Amino acid sequence: RERERERERERVHNTMSEQDGLKYVTRINDKVYALDSFLERHPGGRDMLILANNRDSTGMFYSYHRDPAVAEAVLKKLPVVDGARVPASPEIAKYDFKSKTYTDLRERVNAYFRNNNLNSRGGFYMITKSLALVALYALVYWTSLSYPVLAPLVGILSSSLGLCVQHDANHGALTRSPLLNRMFGFLDDVIGGSALMWRHQHCVGHHVFCNDVNMDSDTYSQYPIMKMNPALPHRAYLKLQHMYAPILYSLIGVSYPIGDIQCFLEGRYAWIDVHPLSLVDSALYYTGKFLYVSLYYVVPFYVFGIAAIWTWLLPALLTGGFWLAALFAVSHNNNACEHNAETADWAAMQIRTSSNWASDSFLWNIACGGLNCQIEHHLFPGIAHEHYMALSKIVRQYCKEVGLPYNDYPTYREIFVDHLSFLYRMGHEKTPIKKT
């Protein structure tokens, strides 16, 4: 249904663009705004704002702006156009983005940054850490061409660039500079993904509609090979998914680049249409693919010949794929998380559908880019992960005060074991369940 709405919005948008000359518009709350004059002046950068084009971006607007009053004051300065340009999304309209939960949490988090004189985006630490990781990756990659036993480490470091660098950068959180965020975000292209496609899938879909079986592709795109949402139909072979899941996780290093190219050629990711591409957007995409193929196929095959397949390529891709998937899959797919939550309180929904693990561990914060504090990341995606440990204490205390569940596993081992238990349960449930 949402895909059909996207197609209709595109048709209406193209027709009206011919009439008024406006190329970029978005709906926030009950109004549709023209973005053309603001696109290059947006403090978060063009890459973040253009994601809102021709869709109801109310969810993204409120999740990325911790002081809604300031952001709404800027909105009032933008031209308002015919509301028919971008119809309201029923999936967005059902949520309250200014609930007491979100308002209270914003106030406490803003007070933390204000009282400690901190900027919520990354600074010296995040840039230094990112550059150090890039340098380590380059060193190990180069050395692995002489000592292929290091190929698995290349895979792990490739995934770490995705978890610890491009993730913050493509959320606009790694630095205050849109240009630096674009540069660090481009690392996703170098390791086989695409910053362009990732921002659509992750920022537009997953973050706004976490664990929604109709809107979050992260919760349904594995089906029917795997079932990670109780609302999906049962298949007999899924009873074994808790056993074959780790094998499939390893294959993500092989399958993801292929799926990324397919989505780019189709111009959409699941139900999400890709925004109009500039020359820079296209150049970055194709340059990234050239670099990825060169680094992971051309160079290894030149050095090792056909033996590169089993001595370098597969060890790197399979190890890196498992490291990546095993870290991000657990945070929303365990027995503590809710799926298809029916609360209208958007902030409460994010808390209920996410889980932390080892949230006080500085080492895990470094190793996985703060994804061990998934609750805080989903509430405030525009904040750099260096702050998540401190914010987890604030959010945990608030949840305790108001009686909201706060899912926090003491160790990674415990959440991974529970993740496998969740997969076992999903594989054995024969009747689709809409609400957990």
Tab-separated table of C-alpha atoms in Angstrom:
chain	number	residue	atom	x	y	z
A	1	ARG	CA	0.000	0.000	0.000
A	2	GLU	CA	2.765	2.431	0.866
A	3	ARG	CA	4.503	1.602	-2.393
A	4	GLU	CA	1.319	2.539	-4.272
A	5	ARG	CA	1.117	5.804	-2.342
A	6	GLU	CA	4.752	6.556	-3.250
A	7	ARG	CA	3.951	6.067	-6.930
A	8	GLU	CA	0.906	8.324	-6.701
A	9	ARG	CA	2.878	11.006	-4.835
A	10	GLU	CA	5.540	10.867	-7.537
A	11	ARG	CA	2.933	11.278	-10.285
A	12	VAL	CA	1.311	14.257	-8.559
A	13	HIS	CA	4.691	15.767	-7.719
A	14	ASN	CA	5.936	15.558	-11.325
A	15	THR	CA	2.739	17.124	-12.657
A	16	MET	CA	2.802	20.040	-10.211
A	17	SER	CA	6.556	20.548	-10.635
A	18	GLU	CA	5.939	21.297	-14.279
A	19	GLN	CA	3.442	23.952	-13.209
A	20	ASP	CA	5.290	25.776	-10.417
A	21	GLY	CA	8.949	24.840	-11.088
A	22	LEU	CA	9.514	23.497	-7.568
A	23	LYS	CA	11.603	20.326	-7.512
A	24	TYR	CA	11.854	19.539	-3.794
A	25	VAL	CA	8.915	19.491	-1.384
A	26	THR	CA	8.062	17.688	1.843
A	27	ARG	CA	5.187	17.338	4.269
A	28	ILE	CA	5.709	18.020	7.972
A	29	ASN	CA	2.590	17.791	10.117
A	30	ASP	CA	-0.280	19.381	8.198
A	31	LYS	CA	1.686	21.513	5.740
A	32	VAL	CA	3.784	20.950	2.642
A	33	TYR	CA	6.940	23.027	2.307
A	34	ALA	CA	9.136	23.917	-0.666
A	35	LEU	CA	12.758	22.989	0.018
A	36	ASP	CA	14.517	24.265	-3.114
A	37	SER	CA	15.822	27.491	-1.583
A	38	PHE	CA	16.855	25.800	1.686
A	39	LEU	CA	18.508	22.659	0.357
A	40	GLU	CA	22.067	23.992	0.294
A	41	ARG	CA	21.600	26.038	3.498
A	42	HIS	CA	20.340	23.227	5.702
A	43	PRO	CA	22.669	23.018	8.765
A	44	GLY	CA	22.645	19.219	8.617
A	45	GLY	CA	23.600	19.232	4.958
A	46	ARG	CA	21.902	18.506	1.653
A	47	ASP	CA	22.228	14.735	1.999
A	48	MET	CA	20.011	14.648	5.079
A	49	LEU	CA	17.377	17.138	3.940
A	50	ILE	CA	16.876	15.673	0.488
A	51	LEU	CA	15.752	12.396	2.098
A	52	ALA	CA	12.549	14.256	2.977
A	53	ASN	CA	11.758	15.029	-0.646
A	54	ASN	CA	8.245	14.194	-1.820
A	55	ARG	CA	7.251	12.293	1.320
A	56	ASP	CA	5.788	12.851	4.766
A	57	SER	CA	8.965	13.482	6.755
A	58	THR	CA	7.343	14.360	10.077
A	59	GLY	CA	9.008	11.416	11.809
A	60	MET	CA	12.484	12.280	10.575
A	61	PHE	CA	11.959	15.953	11.370
A	62	TYR	CA	11.182	15.406	15.039
A	63	SER	CA	13.702	12.621	15.643
A	64	TYR	CA	16.617	14.673	14.283
A	65	HIS	CA	15.704	17.971	15.995
A	66	ARG	CA	15.989	17.805	19.773
A	67	ASP	CA	14.534	21.301	20.147
A	68	PRO	CA	11.349	21.216	18.050
A	69	ALA	CA	10.499	24.869	18.758
A	70	VAL	CA	13.706	26.056	17.098
A	71	ALA	CA	13.226	23.786	14.092
A	72	GLU	CA	9.573	24.771	13.735
A	73	ALA	CA	10.575	28.441	13.729
A	74	VAL	CA	12.774	27.741	10.695
A	75	LEU	CA	9.893	25.903	9.006
A	76	LYS	CA	7.745	29.008	9.227
A	77	LYS	CA	10.235	30.798	6.975
A	78	LEU	CA	9.913	28.233	4.173
A	79	PRO	CA	7.335	28.631	1.387
A	80	VAL	CA	4.136	26.623	1.934
A	81	VAL	CA	2.676	24.967	-1.163
A	82	ASP	CA	-0.503	23.113	-2.041
A	83	GLY	CA	-1.034	20.300	0.467
A	84	ALA	CA	-2.093	18.007	-2.357
A	85	ARG	CA	1.544	17.883	-3.465
A	86	VAL	CA	2.372	15.421	-0.671
A	87	PRO	CA	-0.595	13.716	1.009
A	88	ALA	CA	-0.291	12.836	4.693
A	89	SER	CA	0.965	9.331	5.443
A	90	PRO	CA	-1.427	7.294	7.615
A	91	GLU	CA	1.557	5.373	8.977
A	92	ILE	CA	3.110	8.643	10.149
A	93	ALA	CA	-0.130	10.231	11.322
A	94	LYS	CA	-0.759	7.494	13.885
A	95	TYR	CA	2.273	8.574	15.943
A	96	ASP	CA	2.626	11.396	18.444
A	97	PHE	CA	6.111	12.863	18.022
A	98	LYS	CA	5.571	15.464	20.755
A	99	SER	CA	4.393	13.086	23.474
A	100	LYS	CA	5.186	13.657	27.122
A	101	THR	CA	7.696	10.802	26.927
A	102	TYR	CA	9.641	12.383	24.093
A	103	THR	CA	9.316	15.907	25.498
A	104	ASP	CA	10.648	14.840	28.911
A	105	LEU	CA	13.524	12.862	27.402
A	106	ARG	CA	14.470	15.743	25.105
A	107	GLU	CA	14.569	18.130	28.055
A	108	ARG	CA	16.824	15.847	30.094
A	109	VAL	CA	19.137	15.079	27.199
A	110	ASN	CA	19.367	18.744	26.201
A	111	ALA	CA	20.164	19.622	29.811
A	112	TYR	CA	22.993	17.067	29.771
A	113	PHE	CA	24.630	18.673	26.749
A	114	ARG	CA	24.011	22.182	28.029
A	115	ASN	CA	25.307	21.548	31.561
A	116	ASN	CA	28.417	19.765	30.282
A	117	ASN	CA	29.069	22.274	27.495
A	118	LEU	CA	29.099	19.497	24.897
A	119	ASN	CA	28.097	19.346	21.252
A	120	SER	CA	25.841	16.434	20.408
A	121	ARG	CA	27.655	15.748	17.144
A	122	GLY	CA	31.125	14.296	17.100
A	123	GLY	CA	34.284	16.351	17.402
A	124	PHE	CA	37.959	15.614	17.816
A	125	TYR	CA	37.424	12.180	19.354
A	126	MET	CA	35.089	10.905	16.648
A	127	ILE	CA	37.237	12.233	13.808
A	128	THR	CA	40.438	10.857	15.348
A	129	LYS	CA	38.865	7.461	15.978
A	130	SER	CA	37.516	7.329	12.424
A	131	LEU	CA	40.843	8.273	10.853
A	132	ALA	CA	42.668	5.745	13.040
A	133	LEU	CA	40.254	3.001	11.956
A	134	VAL	CA	40.680	3.924	8.286
A	135	ALA	CA	44.471	3.855	8.690
A	136	LEU	CA	44.365	0.477	10.447
A	137	TYR	CA	42.113	-0.917	7.725
A	138	ALA	CA	44.480	0.319	4.999
A	139	LEU	CA	47.515	-1.123	6.786
A	140	VAL	CA	45.942	-4.542	7.349
A	141	TYR	CA	44.549	-4.632	3.809
A	142	TRP	CA	47.964	-3.916	2.299
A	143	THR	CA	49.680	-6.450	4.563
A	144	SER	CA	47.076	-9.114	3.798
A	145	LEU	CA	48.176	-9.096	0.163
A	146	SER	CA	51.465	-10.585	1.371
A	147	TYR	CA	50.033	-12.532	4.306
A	148	PRO	CA	46.513	-13.678	3.332
A	149	VAL	CA	46.039	-15.166	6.796
A	150	LEU	CA	45.033	-11.585	7.694
A	151	ALA	CA	42.088	-11.619	5.248
A	152	PRO	CA	39.508	-12.349	8.005
A	153	LEU	CA	40.781	-9.285	9.873
A	154	VAL	CA	40.273	-7.234	6.717
A	155	GLY	CA	36.652	-8.381	6.768
A	156	ILE	CA	36.187	-7.439	10.414
A	157	LEU	CA	37.732	-4.018	9.866
A	158	SER	CA	35.566	-3.486	6.771
A	159	SER	CA	32.485	-4.113	8.893
A	160	SER	CA	33.888	-1.870	11.606
A	161	LEU	CA	34.115	0.983	9.107
A	162	GLY	CA	30.422	0.429	8.513
A	163	LEU	CA	29.469	0.163	12.181
A	164	CYS	CA	31.733	2.825	13.657
A	165	VAL	CA	32.225	5.422	10.933
A	166	GLN	CA	29.762	5.477	8.049
A	167	HIS	CA	26.822	4.809	10.369
A	168	ASP	CA	27.312	8.054	12.304
A	169	ALA	CA	28.334	9.946	9.184
A	170	ASN	CA	25.246	8.996	7.185
A	171	HIS	CA	23.065	9.971	10.141
A	172	GLY	CA	24.707	13.395	9.969
A	173	ALA	CA	26.115	12.803	13.461
A	174	LEU	CA	29.835	12.132	13.073
A	175	THR	CA	30.809	15.801	12.718
A	176	ARG	CA	29.157	19.209	12.405
A	177	SER	CA	30.467	19.459	8.845
A	178	PRO	CA	28.148	18.076	6.134
A	179	LEU	CA	31.158	17.744	3.834
A	180	LEU	CA	33.121	15.625	6.319
A	181	ASN	CA	30.028	13.526	6.988
A	182	ARG	CA	29.713	12.892	3.266
A	183	MET	CA	33.399	11.939	3.028
A	184	PHE	CA	33.277	9.526	5.966
A	185	GLY	CA	29.886	8.238	4.823
A	186	PHE	CA	31.427	7.337	1.472
A	187	LEU	CA	33.278	4.525	3.265
A	188	ASP	CA	30.047	2.553	2.996
A	189	ASP	CA	30.552	2.571	-0.774
A	190	VAL	CA	34.183	1.504	-0.453
A	191	ILE	CA	33.257	-1.612	1.561
A	192	GLY	CA	30.505	-2.698	-0.830
A	193	GLY	CA	27.407	-0.813	0.218
A	194	SER	CA	26.142	2.602	-0.798
A	195	ALA	CA	25.726	5.679	1.384
A	196	LEU	CA	22.934	6.821	-0.917
A	197	MET	CA	20.871	3.655	-0.649
A	198	TRP	CA	21.684	3.120	3.031
A	199	ARG	CA	20.308	6.533	3.999
A	200	HIS	CA	17.004	5.720	2.308
A	201	GLN	CA	16.663	2.253	3.806
A	202	HIS	CA	17.918	3.147	7.266
A	203	CYS	CA	16.949	6.759	7.953
A	204	VAL	CA	13.649	6.892	6.064
A	205	GLY	CA	12.376	3.373	6.738
A	206	HIS	CA	13.956	1.516	9.645
A	207	HIS	CA	14.408	4.352	12.115
A	208	VAL	CA	10.941	5.833	11.798
A	209	PHE	CA	9.051	2.517	11.740
A	210	CYS	CA	11.154	0.193	13.882
A	211	ASN	CA	9.945	-3.443	13.813
A	212	ASP	CA	6.799	-2.562	11.843
A	213	VAL	CA	6.095	-5.529	9.573
A	214	ASN	CA	4.765	-3.294	6.778
A	215	MET	CA	7.195	-0.376	6.886
A	216	ASP	CA	10.544	-1.525	8.325
A	217	SER	CA	12.378	-3.571	5.724
A	218	ASP	CA	14.849	-4.698	8.385
A	219	THR	CA	12.093	-6.792	9.942
A	220	TYR	CA	10.653	-8.384	6.792
A	221	SER	CA	13.283	-8.356	4.034
A	222	GLN	CA	14.816	-11.683	5.171
A	223	TYR	CA	11.483	-13.474	4.736
A	224	PRO	CA	10.799	-16.186	3.600
A	225	ILE	CA	14.358	-17.396	4.221
A	226	MET	CA	14.133	-16.159	7.797
A	227	LYS	CA	11.290	-14.911	9.973
A	228	MET	CA	12.064	-12.021	12.316
A	229	ASN	CA	8.571	-10.690	12.897
A	230	PRO	CA	5.680	-12.573	14.517
A	231	ALA	CA	3.205	-11.131	11.997
A	232	LEU	CA	4.804	-13.028	9.109
A	233	PRO	CA	3.375	-16.390	7.990
A	234	HIS	CA	4.838	-19.662	9.205
A	235	ARG	CA	6.919	-21.999	7.040
A	236	ALA	CA	7.911	-25.460	8.176
A	237	TYR	CA	11.615	-25.081	7.379
A	238	LEU	CA	11.835	-21.980	9.582
A	239	LYS	CA	11.986	-24.318	12.572
A	240	LEU	CA	15.665	-24.664	11.721
A	241	GLN	CA	16.415	-20.951	11.286
A	242	HIS	CA	18.099	-20.613	14.663
A	243	MET	CA	20.669	-23.118	13.401
A	244	TYR	CA	21.285	-21.798	9.891
A	245	ALA	CA	21.081	-18.087	10.775
A	246	PRO	CA	24.818	-17.720	11.559
A	247	ILE	CA	25.643	-19.191	8.144
A	248	LEU	CA	23.342	-16.713	6.408
A	249	TYR	CA	24.814	-13.871	8.440
A	250	SER	CA	28.209	-14.708	6.981
A	251	LEU	CA	26.824	-14.441	3.455
A	252	ILE	CA	25.726	-10.825	3.861
A	253	GLY	CA	29.172	-9.732	2.688
A	254	VAL	CA	28.436	-11.441	-0.623
A	255	SER	CA	24.727	-10.705	-1.012
A	256	TYR	CA	24.481	-7.107	0.176
A	257	PRO	CA	26.468	-5.483	-2.670
A	258	ILE	CA	24.319	-7.343	-5.196
A	259	GLY	CA	21.060	-6.265	-3.553
A	260	ASP	CA	22.336	-2.708	-3.315
A	261	ILE	CA	22.963	-2.538	-7.070
A	262	GLN	CA	19.533	-3.983	-7.790
A	263	CYS	CA	17.814	-1.366	-5.624
A	264	PHE	CA	19.818	1.448	-7.208
A	265	LEU	CA	18.862	0.347	-10.714
A	266	GLU	CA	15.202	0.114	-9.686
A	267	GLY	CA	15.377	3.561	-8.101
A	268	ARG	CA	13.901	2.441	-4.790
A	269	TYR	CA	14.585	0.469	-1.652
A	270	ALA	CA	11.515	-1.621	-0.798
A	271	TRP	CA	8.671	0.990	-0.735
A	272	ILE	CA	11.043	3.965	-0.512
A	273	ASP	CA	11.676	5.893	-3.721
A	274	VAL	CA	15.184	7.270	-4.155
A	275	HIS	CA	15.309	11.057	-4.353
A	276	PRO	CA	16.318	12.736	-7.652
A	277	LEU	CA	20.022	12.146	-8.167
A	278	SER	CA	22.458	14.968	-8.745
A	279	LEU	CA	25.597	14.506	-10.822
A	280	VAL	CA	27.579	14.233	-7.566
A	281	ASP	CA	25.230	11.538	-6.227
A	282	SER	CA	25.684	9.412	-9.345
A	283	ALA	CA	29.434	10.014	-9.504
A	284	LEU	CA	29.891	8.965	-5.886
A	285	TYR	CA	27.814	5.825	-6.388
A	286	TYR	CA	29.714	4.607	-9.453
A	287	THR	CA	33.085	5.627	-8.023
A	288	GLY	CA	32.306	3.660	-4.891
A	289	LYS	CA	31.447	0.560	-6.877
A	290	PHE	CA	34.664	0.924	-8.873
A	291	LEU	CA	36.741	1.145	-5.691
A	292	TYR	CA	34.948	-1.802	-4.085
A	293	VAL	CA	35.420	-4.084	-7.087
A	294	SER	CA	39.053	-3.007	-7.355
A	295	LEU	CA	39.866	-3.570	-3.679
A	296	TYR	CA	37.983	-6.814	-3.175
A	297	TYR	CA	38.245	-8.498	-6.564
A	298	VAL	CA	40.719	-7.013	-9.041
A	299	VAL	CA	43.691	-6.555	-6.689
A	300	PRO	CA	43.365	-9.895	-4.815
A	301	PHE	CA	42.940	-11.820	-8.072
A	302	TYR	CA	45.928	-10.013	-9.556
A	303	VAL	CA	48.062	-10.990	-6.534
A	304	PHE	CA	46.827	-14.519	-5.847
A	305	GLY	CA	45.220	-15.578	-9.112
A	306	ILE	CA	42.197	-17.862	-8.927
A	307	ALA	CA	43.360	-18.954	-5.460
A	308	ALA	CA	42.208	-15.542	-4.213
A	309	ILE	CA	38.709	-16.995	-3.917
A	310	TRP	CA	39.570	-19.333	-1.036
A	311	THR	CA	42.724	-17.695	0.322
A	312	TRP	CA	41.531	-14.069	0.536
A	313	LEU	CA	38.075	-13.217	-0.798
A	314	LEU	CA	35.841	-15.705	1.030
A	315	PRO	CA	37.716	-15.462	4.348
A	316	ALA	CA	37.354	-11.671	4.227
A	317	LEU	CA	33.712	-11.520	3.101
A	318	LEU	CA	32.393	-14.365	5.262
A	319	THR	CA	34.114	-13.219	8.446
A	320	GLY	CA	33.214	-9.589	7.903
A	321	GLY	CA	29.627	-10.481	7.049
A	322	PHE	CA	29.163	-12.475	10.232
A	323	TRP	CA	30.738	-9.766	12.394
A	324	LEU	CA	28.464	-7.129	10.890
A	325	ALA	CA	25.195	-9.055	10.947
A	326	ALA	CA	25.733	-10.686	14.342
A	327	LEU	CA	26.164	-7.255	15.905
A	328	PHE	CA	23.256	-5.399	14.346
A	329	ALA	CA	20.677	-8.209	14.161
A	330	VAL	CA	20.429	-8.773	17.911
A	331	SER	CA	19.283	-5.284	18.952
A	332	HIS	CA	15.716	-5.533	17.626
A	333	ASN	CA	15.304	-9.285	17.328
A	334	ASN	CA	15.184	-10.813	20.775
A	335	ASN	CA	12.535	-11.925	23.237
A	336	ALA	CA	12.513	-8.599	25.085
A	337	CYS	CA	11.734	-6.388	22.086
A	338	GLU	CA	8.196	-5.728	20.907
A	339	HIS	CA	7.188	-6.020	17.275
A	340	ASN	CA	4.413	-4.077	15.554
A	341	ALA	CA	3.881	-2.021	18.715
A	342	GLU	CA	0.494	-0.314	18.658
A	343	THR	CA	1.263	2.607	20.949
A	344	ALA	CA	0.764	6.087	19.470
A	345	ASP	CA	3.675	7.379	21.542
A	346	TRP	CA	6.549	7.284	19.049
A	347	ALA	CA	9.293	7.565	21.661
A	348	ALA	CA	7.765	4.765	23.734
A	349	MET	CA	7.561	2.645	20.584
A	350	GLN	CA	11.283	3.122	19.951
A	351	ILE	CA	12.088	2.133	23.527
A	352	ARG	CA	9.880	-0.953	23.401
A	353	THR	CA	11.235	-2.193	20.048
A	354	SER	CA	14.946	-1.812	20.861
A	355	SER	CA	17.407	-3.447	23.245
A	356	ASN	CA	20.775	-2.483	24.641
A	357	TRP	CA	23.604	-4.769	25.646
A	358	ALA	CA	26.669	-4.028	27.758
A	359	SER	CA	25.609	-0.385	27.605
A	360	ASP	CA	28.222	0.658	30.179
A	361	SER	CA	31.104	-0.907	28.247
A	362	PHE	CA	33.489	1.620	26.714
A	363	LEU	CA	35.198	-1.169	24.751
A	364	TRP	CA	31.948	-2.253	23.120
A	365	ASN	CA	31.118	1.387	22.409
A	366	ILE	CA	34.376	1.606	20.476
A	367	ALA	CA	34.058	-1.801	18.783
A	368	CYS	CA	30.474	-1.504	17.506
A	369	GLY	CA	30.040	2.231	17.128
A	370	GLY	CA	27.630	2.553	20.031
A	371	LEU	CA	25.105	0.072	18.646
A	372	ASN	CA	25.116	-1.582	22.060
A	373	CYS	CA	23.049	1.471	23.118
A	374	GLN	CA	20.368	0.950	20.498
A	375	ILE	CA	17.577	2.562	22.526
A	376	GLU	CA	19.370	5.886	22.770
A	377	HIS	CA	20.385	5.720	19.125
A	378	HIS	CA	16.788	5.241	17.994
A	379	LEU	CA	15.516	8.061	20.158
A	380	PHE	CA	18.251	10.473	19.050
A	381	PRO	CA	19.779	9.306	15.738
A	382	GLY	CA	21.494	12.649	15.152
A	383	ILE	CA	23.724	12.306	18.226
A	384	ALA	CA	27.243	10.872	17.893
A	385	HIS	CA	27.761	7.470	19.506
A	386	GLU	CA	30.452	8.778	21.860
A	387	HIS	CA	27.608	10.152	24.024
A	388	TYR	CA	25.443	7.033	24.179
A	389	MET	CA	26.834	5.613	27.412
A	390	ALA	CA	26.003	8.800	29.294
A	391	LEU	CA	22.578	9.089	27.655
A	392	SER	CA	21.730	5.475	28.526
A	393	LYS	CA	21.814	6.389	32.209
A	394	ILE	CA	19.393	9.250	31.581
A	395	VAL	CA	16.961	7.155	29.538
A	396	ARG	CA	17.183	4.180	31.911
A	397	GLN	CA	16.349	6.369	34.899
A	398	TYR	CA	13.417	7.963	33.090
A	399	CYS	CA	11.978	4.596	32.072
A	400	LYS	CA	12.240	3.438	35.674
A	401	GLU	CA	10.338	6.515	36.862
A	402	VAL	CA	7.439	6.185	34.406
A	403	GLY	CA	7.260	2.380	34.231
A	404	LEU	CA	8.471	1.887	30.669
A	405	PRO	CA	10.444	-1.300	29.935
A	406	TYR	CA	14.148	-0.698	29.391
A	407	ASN	CA	15.690	-3.707	27.697
A	408	ASP	CA	19.370	-3.919	28.627
A	409	TYR	CA	21.268	-7.215	28.463
A	410	PRO	CA	24.373	-7.308	30.694
A	411	THR	CA	26.613	-8.862	28.010
A	412	TYR	CA	26.715	-9.460	24.281
A	413	ARG	CA	26.761	-13.205	24.843
A	414	GLU	CA	23.424	-13.013	26.653
A	415	ILE	CA	21.672	-10.997	23.952
A	416	PHE	CA	23.099	-13.213	21.191
A	417	VAL	CA	21.875	-16.367	22.953
A	418	ASP	CA	18.469	-14.746	23.412
A	419	HIS	CA	18.515	-13.726	19.750
A	420	LEU	CA	18.896	-17.391	18.780
A	421	SER	CA	16.095	-18.252	21.217
A	422	PHE	CA	13.935	-15.605	19.526
A	423	LEU	CA	14.666	-17.113	16.106
A	424	TYR	CA	13.705	-20.528	17.479
A	425	ARG	CA	10.408	-19.103	18.768
A	426	MET	CA	9.655	-17.308	15.499
A	427	GLY	CA	10.361	-20.495	13.561
A	428	HIS	CA	7.934	-22.509	15.662
A	429	GLU	CA	5.021	-20.046	15.881
A	430	LYS	CA	2.487	-21.244	13.336
A	431	THR	CA	-0.075	-18.449	13.647
A	432	PRO	CA	0.937	-14.916	12.641
A	433	ILE	CA	0.623	-12.546	15.593
A	434	LYS	CA	-0.003	-8.868	14.894
A	435	LYS	CA	0.729	-7.539	18.366
A	436	THR	CA	3.330	-8.762	20.842
